[in-house]
PDB file of C-alpha atoms in Angstrom:
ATOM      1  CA  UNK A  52      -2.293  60.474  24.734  1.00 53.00           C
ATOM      2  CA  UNK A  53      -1.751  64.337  25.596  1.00 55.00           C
ATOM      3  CA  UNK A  54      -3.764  66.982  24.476  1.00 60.00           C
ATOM      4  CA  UNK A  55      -1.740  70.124  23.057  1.00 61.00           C
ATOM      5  CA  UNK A  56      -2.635  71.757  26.947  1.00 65.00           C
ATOM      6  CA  UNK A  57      -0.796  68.816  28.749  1.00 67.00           C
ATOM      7  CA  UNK A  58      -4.017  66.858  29.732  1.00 65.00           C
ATOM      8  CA  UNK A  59      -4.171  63.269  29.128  1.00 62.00           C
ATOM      9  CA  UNK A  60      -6.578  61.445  27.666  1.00 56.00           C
ATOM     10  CA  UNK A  61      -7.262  57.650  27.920  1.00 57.00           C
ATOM     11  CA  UNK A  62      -5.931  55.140  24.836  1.00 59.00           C
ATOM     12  CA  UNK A  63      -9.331  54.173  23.506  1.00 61.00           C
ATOM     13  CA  UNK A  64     -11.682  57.178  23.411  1.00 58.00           C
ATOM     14  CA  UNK A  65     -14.993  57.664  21.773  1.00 62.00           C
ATOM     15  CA  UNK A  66     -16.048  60.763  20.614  1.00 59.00           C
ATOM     16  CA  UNK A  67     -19.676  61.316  20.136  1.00 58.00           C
ATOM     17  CA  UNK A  68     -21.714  64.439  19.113  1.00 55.00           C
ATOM     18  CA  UNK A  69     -25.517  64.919  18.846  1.00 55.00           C
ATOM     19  CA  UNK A  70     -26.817  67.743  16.786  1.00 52.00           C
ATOM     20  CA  UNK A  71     -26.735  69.908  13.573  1.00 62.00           C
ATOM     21  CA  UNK A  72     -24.016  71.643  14.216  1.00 73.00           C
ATOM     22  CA  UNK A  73     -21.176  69.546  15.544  1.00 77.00           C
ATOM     23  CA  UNK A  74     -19.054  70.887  18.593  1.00 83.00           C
ATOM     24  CA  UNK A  75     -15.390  70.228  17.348  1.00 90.00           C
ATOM     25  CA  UNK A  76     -13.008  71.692  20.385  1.00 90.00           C
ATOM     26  CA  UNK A  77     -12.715  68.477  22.093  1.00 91.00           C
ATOM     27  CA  UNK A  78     -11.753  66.840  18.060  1.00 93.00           C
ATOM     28  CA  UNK A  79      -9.550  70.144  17.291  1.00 93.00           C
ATOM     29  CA  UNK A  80      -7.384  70.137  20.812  1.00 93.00           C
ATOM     30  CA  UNK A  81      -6.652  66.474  19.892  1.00 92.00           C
ATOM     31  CA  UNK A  82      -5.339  67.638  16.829  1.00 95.00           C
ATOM     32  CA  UNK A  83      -7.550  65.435  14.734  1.00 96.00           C
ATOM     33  CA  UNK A  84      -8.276  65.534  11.465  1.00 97.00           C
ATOM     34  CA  UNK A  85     -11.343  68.202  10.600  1.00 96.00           C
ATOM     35  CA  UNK A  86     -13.704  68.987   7.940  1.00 94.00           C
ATOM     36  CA  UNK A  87     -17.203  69.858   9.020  1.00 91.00           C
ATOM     37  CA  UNK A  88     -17.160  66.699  11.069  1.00 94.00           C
ATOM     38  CA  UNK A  89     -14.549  64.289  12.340  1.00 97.00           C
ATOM     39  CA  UNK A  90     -12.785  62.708   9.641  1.00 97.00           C
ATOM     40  CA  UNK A  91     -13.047  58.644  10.172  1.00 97.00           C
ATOM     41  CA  UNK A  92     -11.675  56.064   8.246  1.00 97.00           C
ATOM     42  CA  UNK A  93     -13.471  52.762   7.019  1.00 95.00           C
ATOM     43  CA  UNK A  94     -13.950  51.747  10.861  1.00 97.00           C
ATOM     44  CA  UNK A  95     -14.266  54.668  12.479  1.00 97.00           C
ATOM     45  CA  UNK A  96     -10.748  55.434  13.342  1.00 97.00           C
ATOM     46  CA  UNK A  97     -10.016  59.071  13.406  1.00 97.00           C
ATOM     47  CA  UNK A  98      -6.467  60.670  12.626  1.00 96.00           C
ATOM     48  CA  UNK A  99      -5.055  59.414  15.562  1.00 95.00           C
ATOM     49  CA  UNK A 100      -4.504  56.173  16.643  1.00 93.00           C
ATOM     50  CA  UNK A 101      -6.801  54.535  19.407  1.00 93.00           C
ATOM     51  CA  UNK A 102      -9.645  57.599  18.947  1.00 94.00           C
ATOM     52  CA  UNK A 103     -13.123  56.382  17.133  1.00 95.00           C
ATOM     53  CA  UNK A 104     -15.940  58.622  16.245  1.00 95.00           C
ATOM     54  CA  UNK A 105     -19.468  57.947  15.584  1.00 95.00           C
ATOM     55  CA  UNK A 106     -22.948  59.703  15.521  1.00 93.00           C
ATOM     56  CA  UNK A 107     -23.322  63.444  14.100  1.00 91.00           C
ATOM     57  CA  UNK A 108     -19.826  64.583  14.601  1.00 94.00           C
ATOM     58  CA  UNK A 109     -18.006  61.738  12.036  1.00 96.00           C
ATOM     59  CA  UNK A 110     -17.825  62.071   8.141  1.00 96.00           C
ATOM     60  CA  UNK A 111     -17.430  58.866   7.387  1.00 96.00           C
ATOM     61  CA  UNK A 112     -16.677  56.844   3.770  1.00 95.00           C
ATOM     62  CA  UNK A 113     -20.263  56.460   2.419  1.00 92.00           C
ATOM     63  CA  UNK A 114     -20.318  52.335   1.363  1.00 87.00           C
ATOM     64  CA  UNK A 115     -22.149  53.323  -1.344  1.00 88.00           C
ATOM     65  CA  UNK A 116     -20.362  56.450  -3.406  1.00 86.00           C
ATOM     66  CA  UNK A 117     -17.263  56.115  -1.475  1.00 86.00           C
ATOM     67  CA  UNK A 118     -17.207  59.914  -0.675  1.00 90.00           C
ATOM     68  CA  UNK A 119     -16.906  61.176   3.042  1.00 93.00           C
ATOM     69  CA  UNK A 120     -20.133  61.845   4.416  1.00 93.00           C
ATOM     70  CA  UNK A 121     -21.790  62.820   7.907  1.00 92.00           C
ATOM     71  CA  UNK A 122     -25.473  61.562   8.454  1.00 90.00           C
ATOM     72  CA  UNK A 123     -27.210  63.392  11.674  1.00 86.00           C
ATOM     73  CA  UNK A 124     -29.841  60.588  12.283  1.00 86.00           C
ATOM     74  CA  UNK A 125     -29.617  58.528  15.670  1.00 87.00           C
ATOM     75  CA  UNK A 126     -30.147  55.296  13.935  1.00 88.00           C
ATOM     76  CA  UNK A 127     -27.047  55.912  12.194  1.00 91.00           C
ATOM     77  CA  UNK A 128     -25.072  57.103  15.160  1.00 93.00           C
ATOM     78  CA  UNK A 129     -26.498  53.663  17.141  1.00 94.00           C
ATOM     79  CA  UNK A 130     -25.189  51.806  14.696  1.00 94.00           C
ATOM     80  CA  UNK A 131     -21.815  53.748  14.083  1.00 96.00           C
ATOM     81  CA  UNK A 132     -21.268  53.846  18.536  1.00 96.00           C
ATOM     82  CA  UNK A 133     -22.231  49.663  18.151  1.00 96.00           C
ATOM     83  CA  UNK A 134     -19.559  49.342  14.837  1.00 97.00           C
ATOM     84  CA  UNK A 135     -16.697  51.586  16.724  1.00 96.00           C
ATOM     85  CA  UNK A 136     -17.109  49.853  19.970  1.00 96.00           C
ATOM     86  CA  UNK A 137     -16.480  46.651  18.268  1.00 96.00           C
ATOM     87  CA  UNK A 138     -13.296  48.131  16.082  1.00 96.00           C
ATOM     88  CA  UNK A 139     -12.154  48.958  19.718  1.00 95.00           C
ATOM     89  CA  UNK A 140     -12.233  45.257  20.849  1.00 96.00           C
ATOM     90  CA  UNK A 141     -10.160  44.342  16.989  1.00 95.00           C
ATOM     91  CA  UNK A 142     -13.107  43.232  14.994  1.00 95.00           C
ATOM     92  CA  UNK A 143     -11.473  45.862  12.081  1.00 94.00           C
ATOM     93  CA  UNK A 144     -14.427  45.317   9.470  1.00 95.00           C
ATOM     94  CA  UNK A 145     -15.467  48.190   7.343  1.00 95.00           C
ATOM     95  CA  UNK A 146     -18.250  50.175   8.255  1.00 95.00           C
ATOM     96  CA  UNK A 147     -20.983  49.038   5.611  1.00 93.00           C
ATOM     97  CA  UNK A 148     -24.242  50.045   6.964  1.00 93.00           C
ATOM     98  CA  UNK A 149     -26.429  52.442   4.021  1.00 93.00           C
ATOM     99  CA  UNK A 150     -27.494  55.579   5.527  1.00 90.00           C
ATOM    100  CA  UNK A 151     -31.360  55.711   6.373  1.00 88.00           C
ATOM    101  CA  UNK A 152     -34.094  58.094   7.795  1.00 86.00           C
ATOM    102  CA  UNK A 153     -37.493  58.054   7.803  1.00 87.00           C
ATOM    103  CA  UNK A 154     -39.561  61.371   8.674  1.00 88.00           C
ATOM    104  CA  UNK A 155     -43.467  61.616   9.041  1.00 88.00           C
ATOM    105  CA  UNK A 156     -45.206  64.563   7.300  1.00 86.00           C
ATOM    106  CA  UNK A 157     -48.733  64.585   8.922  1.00 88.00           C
ATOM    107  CA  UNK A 158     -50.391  61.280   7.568  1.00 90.00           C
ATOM    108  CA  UNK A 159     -47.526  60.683   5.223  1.00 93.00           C
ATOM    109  CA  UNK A 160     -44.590  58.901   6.192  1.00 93.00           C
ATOM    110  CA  UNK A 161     -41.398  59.491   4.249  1.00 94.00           C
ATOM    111  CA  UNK A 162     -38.022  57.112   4.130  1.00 94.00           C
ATOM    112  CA  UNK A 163     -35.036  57.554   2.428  1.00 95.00           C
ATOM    113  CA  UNK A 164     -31.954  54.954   2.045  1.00 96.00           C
ATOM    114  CA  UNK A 165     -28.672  55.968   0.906  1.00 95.00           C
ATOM    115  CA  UNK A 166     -27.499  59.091   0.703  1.00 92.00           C
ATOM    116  CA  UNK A 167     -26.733  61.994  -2.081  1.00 91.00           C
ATOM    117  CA  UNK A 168     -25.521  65.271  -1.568  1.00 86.00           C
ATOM    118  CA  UNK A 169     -26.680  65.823  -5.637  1.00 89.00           C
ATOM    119  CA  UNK A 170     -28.407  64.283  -8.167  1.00 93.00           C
ATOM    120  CA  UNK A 171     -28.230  64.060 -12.309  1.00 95.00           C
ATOM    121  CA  UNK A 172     -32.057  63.045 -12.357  1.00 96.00           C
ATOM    122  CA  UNK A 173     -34.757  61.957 -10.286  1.00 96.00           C
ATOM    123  CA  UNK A 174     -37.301  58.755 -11.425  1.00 96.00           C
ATOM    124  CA  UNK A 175     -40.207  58.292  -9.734  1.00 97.00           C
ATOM    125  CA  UNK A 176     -41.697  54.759  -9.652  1.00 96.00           C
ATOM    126  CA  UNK A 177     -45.806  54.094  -8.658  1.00 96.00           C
ATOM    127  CA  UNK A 178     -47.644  57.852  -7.980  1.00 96.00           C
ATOM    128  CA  UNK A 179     -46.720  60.518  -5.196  1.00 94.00           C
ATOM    129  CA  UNK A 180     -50.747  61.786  -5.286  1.00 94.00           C
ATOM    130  CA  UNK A 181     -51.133  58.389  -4.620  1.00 96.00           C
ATOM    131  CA  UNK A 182     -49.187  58.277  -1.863  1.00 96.00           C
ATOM    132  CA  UNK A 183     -47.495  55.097  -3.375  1.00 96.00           C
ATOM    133  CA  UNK A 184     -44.148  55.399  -4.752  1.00 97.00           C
ATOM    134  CA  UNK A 185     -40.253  55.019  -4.789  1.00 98.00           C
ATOM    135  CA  UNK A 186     -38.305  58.364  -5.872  1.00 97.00           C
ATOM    136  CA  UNK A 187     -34.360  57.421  -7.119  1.00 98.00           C
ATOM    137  CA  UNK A 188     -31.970  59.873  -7.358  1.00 97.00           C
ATOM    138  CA  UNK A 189     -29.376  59.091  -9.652  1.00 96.00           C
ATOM    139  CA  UNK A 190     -25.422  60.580 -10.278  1.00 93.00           C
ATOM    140  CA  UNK A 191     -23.983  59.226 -13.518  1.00 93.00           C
ATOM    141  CA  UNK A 192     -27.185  56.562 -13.734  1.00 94.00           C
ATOM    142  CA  UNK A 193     -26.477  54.829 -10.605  1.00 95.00           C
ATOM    143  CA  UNK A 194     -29.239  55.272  -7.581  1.00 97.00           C
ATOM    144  CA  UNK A 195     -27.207  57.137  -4.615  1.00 96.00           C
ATOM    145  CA  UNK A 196     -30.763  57.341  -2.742  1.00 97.00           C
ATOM    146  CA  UNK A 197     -34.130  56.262  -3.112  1.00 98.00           C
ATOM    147  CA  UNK A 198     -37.454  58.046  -1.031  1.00 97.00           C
ATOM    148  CA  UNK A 199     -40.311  56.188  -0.410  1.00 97.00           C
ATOM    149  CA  UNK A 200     -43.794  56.692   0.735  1.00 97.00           C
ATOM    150  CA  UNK A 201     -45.953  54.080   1.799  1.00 96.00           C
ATOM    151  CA  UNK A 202     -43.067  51.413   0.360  1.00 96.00           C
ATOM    152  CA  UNK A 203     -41.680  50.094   3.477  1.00 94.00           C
ATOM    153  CA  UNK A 204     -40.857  46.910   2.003  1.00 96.00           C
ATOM    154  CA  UNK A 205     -39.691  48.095  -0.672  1.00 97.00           C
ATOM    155  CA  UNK A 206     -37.249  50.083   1.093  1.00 96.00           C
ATOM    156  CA  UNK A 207     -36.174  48.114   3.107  1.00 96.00           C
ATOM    157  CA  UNK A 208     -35.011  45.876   0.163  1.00 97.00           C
ATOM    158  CA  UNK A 209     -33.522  48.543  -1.221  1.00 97.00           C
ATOM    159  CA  UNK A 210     -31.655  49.094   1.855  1.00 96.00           C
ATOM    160  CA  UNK A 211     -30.105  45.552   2.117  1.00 96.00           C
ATOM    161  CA  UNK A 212     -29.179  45.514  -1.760  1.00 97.00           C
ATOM    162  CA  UNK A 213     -27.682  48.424  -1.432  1.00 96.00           C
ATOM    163  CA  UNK A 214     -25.715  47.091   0.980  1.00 93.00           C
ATOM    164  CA  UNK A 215     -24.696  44.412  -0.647  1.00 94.00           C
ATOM    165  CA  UNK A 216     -23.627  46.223  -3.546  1.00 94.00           C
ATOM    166  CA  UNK A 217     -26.046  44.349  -6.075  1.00 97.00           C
ATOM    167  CA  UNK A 218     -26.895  47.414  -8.087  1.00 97.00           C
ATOM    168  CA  UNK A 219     -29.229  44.469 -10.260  1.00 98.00           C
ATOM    169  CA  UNK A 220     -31.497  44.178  -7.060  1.00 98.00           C
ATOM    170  CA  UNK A 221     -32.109  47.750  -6.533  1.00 97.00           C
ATOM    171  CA  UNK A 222     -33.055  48.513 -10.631  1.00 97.00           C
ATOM    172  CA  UNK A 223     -35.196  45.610 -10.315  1.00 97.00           C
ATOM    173  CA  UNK A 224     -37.168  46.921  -7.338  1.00 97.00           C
ATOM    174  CA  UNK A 225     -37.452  50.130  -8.570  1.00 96.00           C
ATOM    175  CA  UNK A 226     -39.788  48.920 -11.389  1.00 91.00           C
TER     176      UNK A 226
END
């Protein structure tokens, strides 16, 4: 492939970005598709043909809502470098993973699967003095995300329902 200056780039080509602000020149002189991230399709592809992004810099098709999202987390990019390098070797299966993060606050630890950029309502399920709970946020009733603290398990079954797209399992948990 050649760049717009006349330099060449190799066939398969990962493009990877680590921080808040994403550092597109590389992505815009390869004329590929742009909105506040590197647009991907369902396995990573860019715009062009034989060029994958992964990590910070990709907006990606959320599993879960469907709308283009970018997640800055490294477990996310680890997992999105691991799912493009496989795309590059043919295995063409759809990105799937559920966005996650987890964040420690002092003595309280914080995670949060899925991912929302708005919410109609929020439910809270056990007590946040307590530090015991599960926090959904909902659009249009369904759970885009759910926070937890102290609810590892929990979450993590949230995480894996989520992912399986069995909306049943993640109501049920979150009572």
């Amino acid at each position: 492939m050649t760049l717009d200056d006349g330099k060449v780039l190799p066939t398969d080509l990962v493009v990877m970005g680590v921080g808040v602000r994403p550092c597109l020149q590389i992505a815009e002189q390869a004329n590929l598709r742009i909105d506040k991230g590197v647009i991907v399709d369902s396995i990573l592809q860019t715009s062009r043909e034989g060029i994958w992004a992964a990590g910070d810099i990709a907006r990606f098709p959320d599993p879960r809502s469907g709308r283009s999202v970018r997640v800055e987390h490294w477990v996310v990019a680890e997992r999105q470098g691991q799912h493009a390098a496989r795309a590059m070797l043919g295995e063409h299966v759809p990105y799937s993973a559920i966005p996650f993060f987890w964040s420690q606050h002092y003595d309280v630890p914080i995670n949060y699967v899925g991912h929302t950029d708005g919410w109609d309502s929020i439910e809270v399920a056990g007590n946040i003095a307590a530090r015991s709970c599960l926090v959904a946020y909902r659009q249009a009733g369904r759970v885009q995300a759910v926070a937890s603290i102290y609810r590892d398990r929990e979450s993590l079954q949230i995480e894996a329902a989520m992912e399986r797209g069995d909306d049943a399992a993640v109501e049920a948990l979150l009572r």
